[in-house]
One Martini backbone bead per residue (centre of mass of N, CA, C, O) as a GRO file, in nm:
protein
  119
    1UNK     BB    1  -6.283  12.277  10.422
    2UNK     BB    2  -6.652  12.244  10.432
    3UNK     BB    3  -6.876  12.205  10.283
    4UNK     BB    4  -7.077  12.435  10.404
    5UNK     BB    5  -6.874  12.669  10.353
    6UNK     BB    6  -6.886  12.631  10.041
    7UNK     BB    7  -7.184  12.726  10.024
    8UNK     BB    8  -7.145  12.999  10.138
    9UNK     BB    9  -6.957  13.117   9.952
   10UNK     BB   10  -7.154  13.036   9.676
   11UNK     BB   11  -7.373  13.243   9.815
   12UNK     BB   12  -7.205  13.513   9.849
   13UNK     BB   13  -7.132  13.525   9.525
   14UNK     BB   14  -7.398  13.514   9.398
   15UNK     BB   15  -7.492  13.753   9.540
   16UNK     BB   16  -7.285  13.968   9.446
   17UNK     BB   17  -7.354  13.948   9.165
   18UNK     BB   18  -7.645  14.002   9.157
   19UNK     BB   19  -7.621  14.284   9.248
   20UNK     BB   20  -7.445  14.413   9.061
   21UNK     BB   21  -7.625  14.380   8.841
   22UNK     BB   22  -7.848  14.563   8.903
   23UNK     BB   23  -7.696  14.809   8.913
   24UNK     BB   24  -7.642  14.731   8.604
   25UNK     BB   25  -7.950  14.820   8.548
   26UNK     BB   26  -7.993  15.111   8.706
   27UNK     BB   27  -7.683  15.208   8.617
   28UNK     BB   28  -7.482  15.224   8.888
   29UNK     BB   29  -7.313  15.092   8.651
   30UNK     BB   30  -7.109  15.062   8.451
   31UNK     BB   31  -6.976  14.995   8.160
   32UNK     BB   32  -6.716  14.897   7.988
   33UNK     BB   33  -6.737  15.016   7.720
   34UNK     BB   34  -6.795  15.264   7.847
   35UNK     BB   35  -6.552  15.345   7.994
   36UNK     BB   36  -6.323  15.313   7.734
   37UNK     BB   37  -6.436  15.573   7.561
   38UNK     BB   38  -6.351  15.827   7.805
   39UNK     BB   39  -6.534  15.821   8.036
   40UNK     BB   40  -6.591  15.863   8.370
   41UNK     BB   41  -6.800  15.698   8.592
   42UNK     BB   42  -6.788  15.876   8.849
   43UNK     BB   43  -6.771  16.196   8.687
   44UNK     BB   44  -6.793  16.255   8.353
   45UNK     BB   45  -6.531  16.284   8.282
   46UNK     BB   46  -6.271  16.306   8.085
   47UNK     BB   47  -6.012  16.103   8.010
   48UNK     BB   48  -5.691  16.049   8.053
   49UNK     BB   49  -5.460  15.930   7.868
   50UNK     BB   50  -5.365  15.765   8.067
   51UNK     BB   51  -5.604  15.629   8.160
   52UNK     BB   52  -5.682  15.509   7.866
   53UNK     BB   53  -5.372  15.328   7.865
   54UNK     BB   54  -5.485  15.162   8.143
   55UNK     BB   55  -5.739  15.059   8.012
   56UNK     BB   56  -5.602  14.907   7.746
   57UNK     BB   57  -5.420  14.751   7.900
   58UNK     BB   58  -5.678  14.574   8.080
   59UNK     BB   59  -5.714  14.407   7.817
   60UNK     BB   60  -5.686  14.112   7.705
   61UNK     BB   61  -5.604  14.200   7.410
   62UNK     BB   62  -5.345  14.310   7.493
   63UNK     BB   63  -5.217  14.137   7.682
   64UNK     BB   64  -5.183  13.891   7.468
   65UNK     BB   65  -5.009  14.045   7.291
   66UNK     BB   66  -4.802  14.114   7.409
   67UNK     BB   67  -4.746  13.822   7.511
   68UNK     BB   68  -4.618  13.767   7.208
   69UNK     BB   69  -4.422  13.966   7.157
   70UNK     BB   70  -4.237  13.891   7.390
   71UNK     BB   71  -4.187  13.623   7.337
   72UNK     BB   72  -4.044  13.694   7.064
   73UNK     BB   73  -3.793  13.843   7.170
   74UNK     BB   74  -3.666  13.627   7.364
   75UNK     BB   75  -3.650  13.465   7.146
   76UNK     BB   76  -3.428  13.638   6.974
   77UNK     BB   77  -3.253  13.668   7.163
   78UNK     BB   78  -3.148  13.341   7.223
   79UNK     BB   79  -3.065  13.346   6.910
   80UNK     BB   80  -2.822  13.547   6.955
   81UNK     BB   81  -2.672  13.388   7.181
   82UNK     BB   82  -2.641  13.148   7.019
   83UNK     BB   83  -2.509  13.280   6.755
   84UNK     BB   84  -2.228  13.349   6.946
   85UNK     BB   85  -2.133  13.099   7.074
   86UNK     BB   86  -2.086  12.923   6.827
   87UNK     BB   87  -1.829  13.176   6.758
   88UNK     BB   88  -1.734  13.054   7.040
   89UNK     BB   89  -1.414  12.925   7.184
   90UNK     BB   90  -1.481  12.624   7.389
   91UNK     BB   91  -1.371  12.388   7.639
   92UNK     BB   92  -1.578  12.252   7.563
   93UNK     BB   93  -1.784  12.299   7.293
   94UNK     BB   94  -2.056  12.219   7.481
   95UNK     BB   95  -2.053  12.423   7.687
   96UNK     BB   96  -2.238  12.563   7.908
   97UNK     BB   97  -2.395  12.900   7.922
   98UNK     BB   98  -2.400  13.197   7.994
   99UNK     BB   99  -2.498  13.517   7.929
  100UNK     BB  100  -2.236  13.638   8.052
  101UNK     BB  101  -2.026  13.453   7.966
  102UNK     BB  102  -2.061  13.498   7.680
  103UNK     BB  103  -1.983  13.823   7.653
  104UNK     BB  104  -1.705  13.780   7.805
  105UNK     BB  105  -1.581  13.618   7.591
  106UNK     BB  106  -1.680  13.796   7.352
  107UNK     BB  107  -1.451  14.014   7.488
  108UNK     BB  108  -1.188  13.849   7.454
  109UNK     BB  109  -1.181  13.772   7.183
  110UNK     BB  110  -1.204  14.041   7.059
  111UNK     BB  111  -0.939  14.106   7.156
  112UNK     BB  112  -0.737  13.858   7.065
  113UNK     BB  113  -0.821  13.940   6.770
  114UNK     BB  114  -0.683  14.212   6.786
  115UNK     BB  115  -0.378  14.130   6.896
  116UNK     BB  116  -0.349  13.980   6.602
  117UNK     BB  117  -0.363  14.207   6.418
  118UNK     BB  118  -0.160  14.407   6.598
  119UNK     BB  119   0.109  14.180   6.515
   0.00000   0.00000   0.00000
């Protein structure tokens, strides 16, 4: 794109944005914090659960706050499968496994540590 390209796009840009602005002083656009009060901005009608639960999702804070839960989870899952594998015998020791390899192995090993209590 040229030089010139660029300055129209930015000039686009302003004009839509300044647009915006006004007609959210002339009151014809919600502001955000009155929309998520529970009232739809079209309609005037009260926002359905759903509705309220799809717009508290798509604030900045809740999307953060879920990514911090979902790492924690992750974290805590990769965890649970390193002290699996540490507690499954295999040759190399230091072997890299997937996480179903690693699975199928404490599969196959709690049957034979069952086989070897009932013999």
């Amino acid at each position: 794109m040229n030089h010139h390209g660029d300055i129209l796009a930015a000039d686009s840009t302003r004009d839509i944005c300044s647009g915006i602005q006004r007609k959210r002083e002339r009151g014809a656009l919600s502001d955000c914090s009155l929309v998520g009060a529970g009232v739809g901005a079209v309609t005037g009608m009260p926002l359905s659960r759903e509705e309220r639960r799809r717009r508290r999702r798509a604030t900045l804070k809740y999307r953060t706050a879920h990514a911090t839960r979902e790492r924690v989870r992750v974290e805590a899952f990769n965890v649970a499968f390193s002290d699996l594998r540490r507690l499954l015998p295999t040759l190399p020791p230091d072997k890299k496994l997937s996480k179903i390899e690693i699975l199928r192995l404490a599969i196959c090993y709690i049957a034979y540590l069952n086989h070897v209590l009932e013999a």
